[in-house]
mmCIF file with all atom_site columns, C-alpha atoms in Angstrom:
data_model
loop_
_atom_site.group_PDB
_atom_site.id
_atom_site.type_symbol
_atom_site.label_atom_id
_atom_site.label_alt_id
_atom_site.label_comp_id
_atom_site.label_asym_id
_atom_site.label_entity_id
_atom_site.label_seq_id
_atom_site.pdbx_PDB_ins_code
_atom_site.Cartn_x
_atom_site.Cartn_y
_atom_site.Cartn_z
_atom_site.occupancy
_atom_site.B_iso_or_equiv
_atom_site.pdbx_formal_charge
_atom_site.auth_seq_id
_atom_site.auth_comp_id
_atom_site.auth_asym_id
_atom_site.auth_atom_id
_atom_site.pdbx_PDB_model_num
ATOM 1   C CA . UNK A 1 1   ? -0.268 -12.798 16.590  1.00 42.00 ? 53  UNK A CA 1
ATOM 2   C CA . UNK A 1 2   ? 3.447  -13.013 15.985  1.00 43.00 ? 54  UNK A CA 1
ATOM 3   C CA . UNK A 1 3   ? 5.305  -11.355 13.193  1.00 49.00 ? 55  UNK A CA 1
ATOM 4   C CA . UNK A 1 4   ? 7.089  -13.983 10.979  1.00 58.00 ? 56  UNK A CA 1
ATOM 5   C CA . UNK A 1 5   ? 9.390  -11.481 9.432   1.00 58.00 ? 57  UNK A CA 1
ATOM 6   C CA . UNK A 1 6   ? 12.955 -11.501 10.609  1.00 66.00 ? 58  UNK A CA 1
ATOM 7   C CA . UNK A 1 7   ? 16.015 -9.443  9.783   1.00 72.00 ? 59  UNK A CA 1
ATOM 8   C CA . UNK A 1 8   ? 18.747 -11.346 8.000   1.00 83.00 ? 60  UNK A CA 1
ATOM 9   C CA . UNK A 1 9   ? 22.388 -11.019 8.875   1.00 88.00 ? 61  UNK A CA 1
ATOM 10  C CA . UNK A 1 10  ? 24.650 -8.853  6.740   1.00 89.00 ? 62  UNK A CA 1
ATOM 11  C CA . UNK A 1 11  ? 26.840 -11.966 5.953   1.00 92.00 ? 63  UNK A CA 1
ATOM 12  C CA . UNK A 1 12  ? 23.748 -13.844 4.722   1.00 92.00 ? 64  UNK A CA 1
ATOM 13  C CA . UNK A 1 13  ? 22.616 -10.952 2.514   1.00 92.00 ? 65  UNK A CA 1
ATOM 14  C CA . UNK A 1 14  ? 26.135 -10.472 1.086   1.00 92.00 ? 66  UNK A CA 1
ATOM 15  C CA . UNK A 1 15  ? 26.293 -14.108 0.192   1.00 94.00 ? 67  UNK A CA 1
ATOM 16  C CA . UNK A 1 16  ? 22.837 -14.161 -1.338  1.00 93.00 ? 68  UNK A CA 1
ATOM 17  C CA . UNK A 1 17  ? 23.573 -11.075 -3.405  1.00 93.00 ? 69  UNK A CA 1
ATOM 18  C CA . UNK A 1 18  ? 26.996 -12.310 -4.543  1.00 93.00 ? 70  UNK A CA 1
ATOM 19  C CA . UNK A 1 19  ? 25.849 -15.857 -5.315  1.00 93.00 ? 71  UNK A CA 1
ATOM 20  C CA . UNK A 1 20  ? 22.423 -15.117 -6.846  1.00 93.00 ? 72  UNK A CA 1
ATOM 21  C CA . UNK A 1 21  ? 22.232 -11.369 -7.619  1.00 92.00 ? 73  UNK A CA 1
ATOM 22  C CA . UNK A 1 22  ? 23.333 -11.933 -11.238 1.00 90.00 ? 74  UNK A CA 1
ATOM 23  C CA . UNK A 1 23  ? 20.639 -14.556 -11.816 1.00 90.00 ? 75  UNK A CA 1
ATOM 24  C CA . UNK A 1 24  ? 17.952 -12.363 -10.208 1.00 92.00 ? 76  UNK A CA 1
ATOM 25  C CA . UNK A 1 25  ? 18.950 -9.430  -12.375 1.00 92.00 ? 77  UNK A CA 1
ATOM 26  C CA . UNK A 1 26  ? 19.113 -11.527 -15.590 1.00 89.00 ? 78  UNK A CA 1
ATOM 27  C CA . UNK A 1 27  ? 15.659 -12.991 -15.018 1.00 88.00 ? 79  UNK A CA 1
ATOM 28  C CA . UNK A 1 28  ? 14.308 -9.529  -14.206 1.00 89.00 ? 80  UNK A CA 1
ATOM 29  C CA . UNK A 1 29  ? 15.904 -8.044  -17.232 1.00 87.00 ? 81  UNK A CA 1
ATOM 30  C CA . UNK A 1 30  ? 14.555 -10.759 -19.513 1.00 84.00 ? 82  UNK A CA 1
ATOM 31  C CA . UNK A 1 31  ? 11.113 -10.332 -18.079 1.00 84.00 ? 83  UNK A CA 1
ATOM 32  C CA . UNK A 1 32  ? 10.871 -6.518  -17.952 1.00 84.00 ? 84  UNK A CA 1
ATOM 33  C CA . UNK A 1 33  ? 13.025 -5.798  -20.983 1.00 81.00 ? 85  UNK A CA 1
ATOM 34  C CA . UNK A 1 34  ? 14.143 -2.616  -19.121 1.00 83.00 ? 86  UNK A CA 1
ATOM 35  C CA . UNK A 1 35  ? 17.438 -2.179  -17.272 1.00 87.00 ? 87  UNK A CA 1
ATOM 36  C CA . UNK A 1 36  ? 15.902 0.317   -14.922 1.00 87.00 ? 88  UNK A CA 1
ATOM 37  C CA . UNK A 1 37  ? 12.919 -1.926  -14.073 1.00 89.00 ? 89  UNK A CA 1
ATOM 38  C CA . UNK A 1 38  ? 15.208 -4.942  -13.762 1.00 90.00 ? 90  UNK A CA 1
ATOM 39  C CA . UNK A 1 39  ? 17.283 -3.034  -11.193 1.00 92.00 ? 91  UNK A CA 1
ATOM 40  C CA . UNK A 1 40  ? 14.166 -2.017  -9.282  1.00 92.00 ? 92  UNK A CA 1
ATOM 41  C CA . UNK A 1 41  ? 12.900 -5.604  -9.314  1.00 93.00 ? 93  UNK A CA 1
ATOM 42  C CA . UNK A 1 42  ? 16.208 -6.977  -8.106  1.00 93.00 ? 94  UNK A CA 1
ATOM 43  C CA . UNK A 1 43  ? 16.300 -4.445  -5.296  1.00 93.00 ? 95  UNK A CA 1
ATOM 44  C CA . UNK A 1 44  ? 12.715 -5.296  -4.312  1.00 94.00 ? 96  UNK A CA 1
ATOM 45  C CA . UNK A 1 45  ? 13.580 -9.033  -4.264  1.00 94.00 ? 97  UNK A CA 1
ATOM 46  C CA . UNK A 1 46  ? 16.555 -8.538  -1.940  1.00 93.00 ? 98  UNK A CA 1
ATOM 47  C CA . UNK A 1 47  ? 14.640 -6.143  0.286   1.00 92.00 ? 99  UNK A CA 1
ATOM 48  C CA . UNK A 1 48  ? 11.962 -8.827  0.632   1.00 92.00 ? 100 UNK A CA 1
ATOM 49  C CA . UNK A 1 49  ? 14.584 -11.469 1.423   1.00 93.00 ? 101 UNK A CA 1
ATOM 50  C CA . UNK A 1 50  ? 15.999 -9.195  4.127   1.00 89.00 ? 102 UNK A CA 1
ATOM 51  C CA . UNK A 1 51  ? 12.762 -9.436  6.202   1.00 85.00 ? 103 UNK A CA 1
ATOM 52  C CA . UNK A 1 52  ? 11.099 -12.656 4.985   1.00 89.00 ? 104 UNK A CA 1
ATOM 53  C CA . UNK A 1 53  ? 10.881 -15.419 7.507   1.00 86.00 ? 105 UNK A CA 1
ATOM 54  C CA . UNK A 1 54  ? 11.595 -18.356 5.166   1.00 89.00 ? 106 UNK A CA 1
ATOM 55  C CA . UNK A 1 55  ? 14.098 -20.801 6.554   1.00 90.00 ? 107 UNK A CA 1
ATOM 56  C CA . UNK A 1 56  ? 16.310 -21.980 3.744   1.00 92.00 ? 108 UNK A CA 1
ATOM 57  C CA . UNK A 1 57  ? 17.488 -25.580 3.749   1.00 93.00 ? 109 UNK A CA 1
ATOM 58  C CA . UNK A 1 58  ? 20.237 -25.112 1.081   1.00 93.00 ? 110 UNK A CA 1
ATOM 59  C CA . UNK A 1 59  ? 21.696 -22.607 -1.241  1.00 93.00 ? 111 UNK A CA 1
ATOM 60  C CA . UNK A 1 60  ? 19.646 -24.117 -4.030  1.00 91.00 ? 112 UNK A CA 1
ATOM 61  C CA . UNK A 1 61  ? 16.508 -23.530 -2.025  1.00 93.00 ? 113 UNK A CA 1
ATOM 62  C CA . UNK A 1 62  ? 17.517 -19.842 -1.544  1.00 94.00 ? 114 UNK A CA 1
ATOM 63  C CA . UNK A 1 63  ? 18.194 -19.490 -5.292  1.00 92.00 ? 115 UNK A CA 1
ATOM 64  C CA . UNK A 1 64  ? 14.899 -20.999 -6.247  1.00 91.00 ? 116 UNK A CA 1
ATOM 65  C CA . UNK A 1 65  ? 13.012 -18.798 -3.790  1.00 94.00 ? 117 UNK A CA 1
ATOM 66  C CA . UNK A 1 66  ? 14.843 -15.648 -5.124  1.00 94.00 ? 118 UNK A CA 1
ATOM 67  C CA . UNK A 1 67  ? 13.879 -16.579 -8.717  1.00 91.00 ? 119 UNK A CA 1
ATOM 68  C CA . UNK A 1 68  ? 10.318 -17.328 -7.801  1.00 91.00 ? 120 UNK A CA 1
ATOM 69  C CA . UNK A 1 69  ? 9.965  -13.900 -6.093  1.00 93.00 ? 121 UNK A CA 1
ATOM 70  C CA . UNK A 1 70  ? 11.667 -12.280 -9.079  1.00 93.00 ? 122 UNK A CA 1
ATOM 71  C CA . UNK A 1 71  ? 9.151  -13.783 -11.538 1.00 89.00 ? 123 UNK A CA 1
ATOM 72  C CA . UNK A 1 72  ? 6.273  -12.793 -9.258  1.00 89.00 ? 124 UNK A CA 1
ATOM 73  C CA . UNK A 1 73  ? 7.570  -9.281  -8.845  1.00 91.00 ? 125 UNK A CA 1
ATOM 74  C CA . UNK A 1 74  ? 7.936  -8.830  -12.578 1.00 87.00 ? 126 UNK A CA 1
ATOM 75  C CA . UNK A 1 75  ? 4.347  -9.966  -12.988 1.00 84.00 ? 127 UNK A CA 1
ATOM 76  C CA . UNK A 1 76  ? 3.243  -7.457  -10.367 1.00 86.00 ? 128 UNK A CA 1
ATOM 77  C CA . UNK A 1 77  ? 5.074  -4.764  -12.116 1.00 82.00 ? 129 UNK A CA 1
ATOM 78  C CA . UNK A 1 78  ? 3.368  -5.442  -15.474 1.00 72.00 ? 130 UNK A CA 1
ATOM 79  C CA . UNK A 1 79  ? -0.065 -5.587  -13.846 1.00 73.00 ? 131 UNK A CA 1
ATOM 80  C CA . UNK A 1 80  ? 0.325  -2.189  -12.118 1.00 65.00 ? 132 UNK A CA 1
ATOM 81  C CA . UNK A 1 81  ? -2.331 0.210   -13.388 1.00 61.00 ? 133 UNK A CA 1
ATOM 82  C CA . UNK A 1 82  ? 0.195  3.051   -14.013 1.00 51.00 ? 134 UNK A CA 1
ATOM 83  C CA . UNK A 1 83  ? 2.257  0.747   -16.209 1.00 50.00 ? 135 UNK A CA 1
ATOM 84  C CA . UNK A 1 84  ? -0.352 0.857   -18.966 1.00 48.00 ? 136 UNK A CA 1
ATOM 85  C CA . UNK A 1 85  ? -0.118 4.663   -19.120 1.00 47.00 ? 137 UNK A CA 1
ATOM 86  C CA . UNK A 1 86  ? 3.635  5.056   -19.023 1.00 50.00 ? 138 UNK A CA 1
ATOM 87  C CA . UNK A 1 87  ? 6.211  4.181   -21.678 1.00 50.00 ? 139 UNK A CA 1
ATOM 88  C CA . UNK A 1 88  ? 9.476  2.653   -20.560 1.00 47.00 ? 140 UNK A CA 1
ATOM 89  C CA . UNK A 1 89  ? 12.394 4.908   -20.263 1.00 45.00 ? 141 UNK A CA 1
ATOM 90  C CA . UNK A 1 90  ? 14.389 2.448   -22.288 1.00 46.00 ? 142 UNK A CA 1
ATOM 91  C CA . UNK A 1 91  ? 11.891 2.745   -25.139 1.00 47.00 ? 143 UNK A CA 1
ATOM 92  C CA . UNK A 1 92  ? 11.768 6.572   -25.027 1.00 44.00 ? 144 UNK A CA 1
ATOM 93  C CA . UNK A 1 93  ? 15.448 7.106   -25.355 1.00 45.00 ? 145 UNK A CA 1
ATOM 94  C CA . UNK A 1 94  ? 18.550 4.962   -25.745 1.00 46.00 ? 146 UNK A CA 1
ATOM 95  C CA . UNK A 1 95  ? 20.771 7.864   -24.953 1.00 43.00 ? 147 UNK A CA 1
ATOM 96  C CA . UNK A 1 96  ? 22.315 8.117   -21.503 1.00 46.00 ? 148 UNK A CA 1
ATOM 97  C CA . UNK A 1 97  ? 21.253 11.078  -19.363 1.00 48.00 ? 149 UNK A CA 1
ATOM 98  C CA . UNK A 1 98  ? 23.805 13.887  -19.048 1.00 45.00 ? 150 UNK A CA 1
ATOM 99  C CA . UNK A 1 99  ? 26.344 12.968  -16.437 1.00 45.00 ? 151 UNK A CA 1
ATOM 100 C CA . UNK A 1 100 ? 25.125 9.325   -16.359 1.00 45.00 ? 152 UNK A CA 1
ATOM 101 C CA . UNK A 1 101 ? 27.906 6.628   -16.251 1.00 51.00 ? 153 UNK A CA 1
ATOM 102 C CA . UNK A 1 102 ? 28.742 4.882   -19.507 1.00 46.00 ? 154 UNK A CA 1
ATOM 103 C CA . UNK A 1 103 ? 26.873 1.561   -19.806 1.00 51.00 ? 155 UNK A CA 1
ATOM 104 C CA . UNK A 1 104 ? 28.725 -1.494  -18.775 1.00 61.00 ? 156 UNK A CA 1
ATOM 105 C CA . UNK A 1 105 ? 30.479 -3.136  -21.669 1.00 60.00 ? 157 UNK A CA 1
ATOM 106 C CA . UNK A 1 106 ? 29.192 -6.569  -20.798 1.00 60.00 ? 158 UNK A CA 1
ATOM 107 C CA . UNK A 1 107 ? 25.587 -5.314  -20.799 1.00 65.00 ? 159 UNK A CA 1
ATOM 108 C CA . UNK A 1 108 ? 26.084 -3.712  -24.215 1.00 70.00 ? 160 UNK A CA 1
ATOM 109 C CA . UNK A 1 109 ? 27.561 -6.930  -25.540 1.00 67.00 ? 161 UNK A CA 1
ATOM 110 C CA . UNK A 1 110 ? 24.622 -8.896  -24.142 1.00 68.00 ? 162 UNK A CA 1
ATOM 111 C CA . UNK A 1 111 ? 22.043 -6.440  -25.706 1.00 70.00 ? 163 UNK A CA 1
ATOM 112 C CA . UNK A 1 112 ? 23.731 -6.842  -29.118 1.00 74.00 ? 164 UNK A CA 1
ATOM 113 C CA . UNK A 1 113 ? 23.775 -10.684 -29.001 1.00 77.00 ? 165 UNK A CA 1
ATOM 114 C CA . UNK A 1 114 ? 21.237 -12.179 -31.529 1.00 81.00 ? 166 UNK A CA 1
ATOM 115 C CA . UNK A 1 115 ? 20.334 -14.949 -29.150 1.00 81.00 ? 167 UNK A CA 1
ATOM 116 C CA . UNK A 1 116 ? 19.575 -12.456 -26.369 1.00 80.00 ? 168 UNK A CA 1
ATOM 117 C CA . UNK A 1 117 ? 17.527 -10.338 -28.812 1.00 82.00 ? 169 UNK A CA 1
ATOM 118 C CA . UNK A 1 118 ? 15.589 -13.554 -29.873 1.00 84.00 ? 170 UNK A CA 1
ATOM 119 C CA . UNK A 1 119 ? 15.012 -14.417 -26.221 1.00 84.00 ? 171 UNK A CA 1
ATOM 120 C CA . UNK A 1 120 ? 13.818 -10.875 -25.453 1.00 82.00 ? 172 UNK A CA 1
ATOM 121 C CA . UNK A 1 121 ? 11.350 -11.018 -28.403 1.00 85.00 ? 173 UNK A CA 1
ATOM 122 C CA . UNK A 1 122 ? 9.562  -14.047 -26.888 1.00 89.00 ? 174 UNK A CA 1
ATOM 123 C CA . UNK A 1 123 ? 6.298  -13.605 -24.999 1.00 89.00 ? 175 UNK A CA 1
ATOM 124 C CA . UNK A 1 124 ? 6.750  -13.464 -21.187 1.00 84.00 ? 176 UNK A CA 1
ATOM 125 C CA . UNK A 1 125 ? 5.567  -17.036 -20.491 1.00 88.00 ? 177 UNK A CA 1
ATOM 126 C CA . UNK A 1 126 ? 7.964  -18.513 -23.028 1.00 91.00 ? 178 UNK A CA 1
ATOM 127 C CA . UNK A 1 127 ? 10.844 -16.152 -22.186 1.00 89.00 ? 179 UNK A CA 1
ATOM 128 C CA . UNK A 1 128 ? 10.936 -17.050 -18.448 1.00 88.00 ? 180 UNK A CA 1
ATOM 129 C CA . UNK A 1 129 ? 10.896 -20.823 -18.912 1.00 91.00 ? 181 UNK A CA 1
ATOM 130 C CA . UNK A 1 130 ? 13.654 -20.549 -21.668 1.00 90.00 ? 182 UNK A CA 1
ATOM 131 C CA . UNK A 1 131 ? 15.820 -18.334 -19.417 1.00 86.00 ? 183 UNK A CA 1
ATOM 132 C CA . UNK A 1 132 ? 15.430 -20.592 -16.459 1.00 88.00 ? 184 UNK A CA 1
ATOM 133 C CA . UNK A 1 133 ? 16.115 -23.757 -18.435 1.00 88.00 ? 185 UNK A CA 1
ATOM 134 C CA . UNK A 1 134 ? 18.922 -22.710 -20.755 1.00 83.00 ? 186 UNK A CA 1
ATOM 135 C CA . UNK A 1 135 ? 20.697 -19.947 -18.733 1.00 81.00 ? 187 UNK A CA 1
ATOM 136 C CA . UNK A 1 136 ? 19.984 -20.978 -15.138 1.00 82.00 ? 188 UNK A CA 1
ATOM 137 C CA . UNK A 1 137 ? 19.928 -24.675 -15.962 1.00 84.00 ? 189 UNK A CA 1
ATOM 138 C CA . UNK A 1 138 ? 16.808 -25.668 -14.052 1.00 88.00 ? 190 UNK A CA 1
ATOM 139 C CA . UNK A 1 139 ? 14.962 -28.848 -14.933 1.00 91.00 ? 191 UNK A CA 1
ATOM 140 C CA . UNK A 1 140 ? 11.378 -28.611 -16.177 1.00 92.00 ? 192 UNK A CA 1
ATOM 141 C CA . UNK A 1 141 ? 10.085 -29.826 -12.762 1.00 92.00 ? 193 UNK A CA 1
ATOM 142 C CA . UNK A 1 142 ? 12.057 -27.085 -10.956 1.00 90.00 ? 194 UNK A CA 1
ATOM 143 C CA . UNK A 1 143 ? 10.826 -24.437 -13.412 1.00 91.00 ? 195 UNK A CA 1
ATOM 144 C CA . UNK A 1 144 ? 7.272  -25.708 -12.878 1.00 91.00 ? 196 UNK A CA 1
ATOM 145 C CA . UNK A 1 145 ? 7.583  -24.983 -9.120  1.00 88.00 ? 197 UNK A CA 1
ATOM 146 C CA . UNK A 1 146 ? 9.135  -21.563 -9.682  1.00 86.00 ? 198 UNK A CA 1
ATOM 147 C CA . UNK A 1 147 ? 6.580  -20.353 -12.221 1.00 87.00 ? 199 UNK A CA 1
ATOM 148 C CA . UNK A 1 148 ? 3.609  -22.214 -10.711 1.00 88.00 ? 200 UNK A CA 1
ATOM 149 C CA . UNK A 1 149 ? 2.699  -24.286 -13.804 1.00 90.00 ? 201 UNK A CA 1
ATOM 150 C CA . UNK A 1 150 ? 2.498  -28.080 -14.409 1.00 95.00 ? 202 UNK A CA 1
ATOM 151 C CA . UNK A 1 151 ? 5.758  -29.660 -15.772 1.00 94.00 ? 203 UNK A CA 1
ATOM 152 C CA . UNK A 1 152 ? 3.931  -30.568 -19.041 1.00 96.00 ? 204 UNK A CA 1
ATOM 153 C CA . UNK A 1 153 ? 3.051  -26.871 -19.604 1.00 95.00 ? 205 UNK A CA 1
ATOM 154 C CA . UNK A 1 154 ? 6.691  -25.943 -19.047 1.00 94.00 ? 206 UNK A CA 1
ATOM 155 C CA . UNK A 1 155 ? 7.835  -28.501 -21.504 1.00 95.00 ? 207 UNK A CA 1
ATOM 156 C CA . UNK A 1 156 ? 5.311  -27.105 -24.075 1.00 96.00 ? 208 UNK A CA 1
ATOM 157 C CA . UNK A 1 157 ? 6.515  -23.635 -23.458 1.00 95.00 ? 209 UNK A CA 1
ATOM 158 C CA . UNK A 1 158 ? 10.101 -24.645 -23.867 1.00 94.00 ? 210 UNK A CA 1
ATOM 159 C CA . UNK A 1 159 ? 9.235  -26.312 -27.180 1.00 95.00 ? 211 UNK A CA 1
ATOM 160 C CA . UNK A 1 160 ? 7.475  -23.220 -28.399 1.00 95.00 ? 212 UNK A CA 1
ATOM 161 C CA . UNK A 1 161 ? 10.242 -20.906 -27.204 1.00 92.00 ? 213 UNK A CA 1
ATOM 162 C CA . UNK A 1 162 ? 12.876 -22.996 -29.048 1.00 92.00 ? 214 UNK A CA 1
ATOM 163 C CA . UNK A 1 163 ? 10.751 -22.926 -32.182 1.00 93.00 ? 215 UNK A CA 1
ATOM 164 C CA . UNK A 1 164 ? 10.135 -19.164 -32.079 1.00 92.00 ? 216 UNK A CA 1
ATOM 165 C CA . UNK A 1 165 ? 13.836 -18.401 -31.295 1.00 89.00 ? 217 UNK A CA 1
ATOM 166 C CA . UNK A 1 166 ? 14.976 -20.694 -34.156 1.00 89.00 ? 218 UNK A CA 1
ATOM 167 C CA . UNK A 1 167 ? 12.586 -18.949 -36.590 1.00 89.00 ? 219 UNK A CA 1
ATOM 168 C CA . UNK A 1 168 ? 13.877 -15.551 -35.297 1.00 86.00 ? 220 UNK A CA 1
ATOM 169 C CA . UNK A 1 169 ? 17.480 -16.509 -35.642 1.00 86.00 ? 221 UNK A CA 1
ATOM 170 C CA . UNK A 1 170 ? 17.121 -18.224 -39.032 1.00 86.00 ? 222 UNK A CA 1
ATOM 171 C CA . UNK A 1 171 ? 14.846 -15.566 -40.612 1.00 78.00 ? 223 UNK A CA 1
ATOM 172 C CA . UNK A 1 172 ? 16.457 -13.823 -43.613 1.00 66.00 ? 224 UNK A CA 1
ATOM 173 C CA . UNK A 1 173 ? 17.983 -10.496 -42.953 1.00 58.00 ? 225 UNK A CA 1
ATOM 174 C CA . UNK A 1 174 ? 15.999 -7.468  -43.811 1.00 46.00 ? 226 UNK A CA 1
ATOM 175 C CA . UNK A 1 175 ? 16.966 -5.672  -47.056 1.00 45.00 ? 227 UNK A CA 1
ATOM 176 C CA . UNK A 1 176 ? 18.732 -2.882  -45.121 1.00 45.00 ? 228 UNK A CA 1
ATOM 177 C CA . UNK A 1 177 ? 20.817 -5.436  -43.170 1.00 47.00 ? 229 UNK A CA 1
ATOM 178 C CA . UNK A 1 178 ? 21.734 -7.243  -46.470 1.00 47.00 ? 230 UNK A CA 1
ATOM 179 C CA . UNK A 1 179 ? 22.692 -3.953  -47.996 1.00 48.00 ? 231 UNK A CA 1
ATOM 180 C CA . UNK A 1 180 ? 24.929 -3.109  -44.909 1.00 47.00 ? 232 UNK A CA 1
ATOM 181 C CA . UNK A 1 181 ? 26.401 -6.625  -45.046 1.00 48.00 ? 233 UNK A CA 1
ATOM 182 C CA . UNK A 1 182 ? 27.182 -6.281  -48.737 1.00 47.00 ? 234 UNK A CA 1
ATOM 183 C CA . UNK A 1 183 ? 28.877 -2.888  -48.248 1.00 48.00 ? 235 UNK A CA 1
ATOM 184 C CA . UNK A 1 184 ? 30.900 -4.125  -45.322 1.00 47.00 ? 236 UNK A CA 1
ATOM 185 C CA . UNK A 1 185 ? 32.140 -7.232  -47.181 1.00 47.00 ? 237 UNK A CA 1
ATOM 186 C CA . UNK A 1 186 ? 32.667 -5.669  -50.608 1.00 47.00 ? 238 UNK A CA 1
#
């Protein structure tokens, strides 16, 4: 029996990480809702790429493979038995650890964006199709291959995701938000 795993070149890995690392991290972040978990998932995905024997026919094939592995790795993470007994570090404390680097300004800005918050509030199945369609610009047929669902299911999930995000973004502000808004604009 032959081992189908190979070791990729440094040049190939640098290209894959530079060209698609942001997309992998963004999908992982949207799926896990945790920066630490998203970093772990992205690292796992690129470690798998390093030794996987898949022969890529194009850069788009590589990108689709990476995103498919990312979605699968996120699902594996959530199914892990220990996951049910542990709270996310992001949920336990929003404060950085002593001596930790200050969070990247772009990530802070993304976290504060109402559209990102609405996307993060979606259930996983809706969140991943919305992200792949609107951020990564995949067609419903391409998303269907990545997530392993029929194209009609992807279209239904996109419709539901749009509807839920619209409701979230159009919902009236809470009384506390209205009070803060009134004080800031008085």
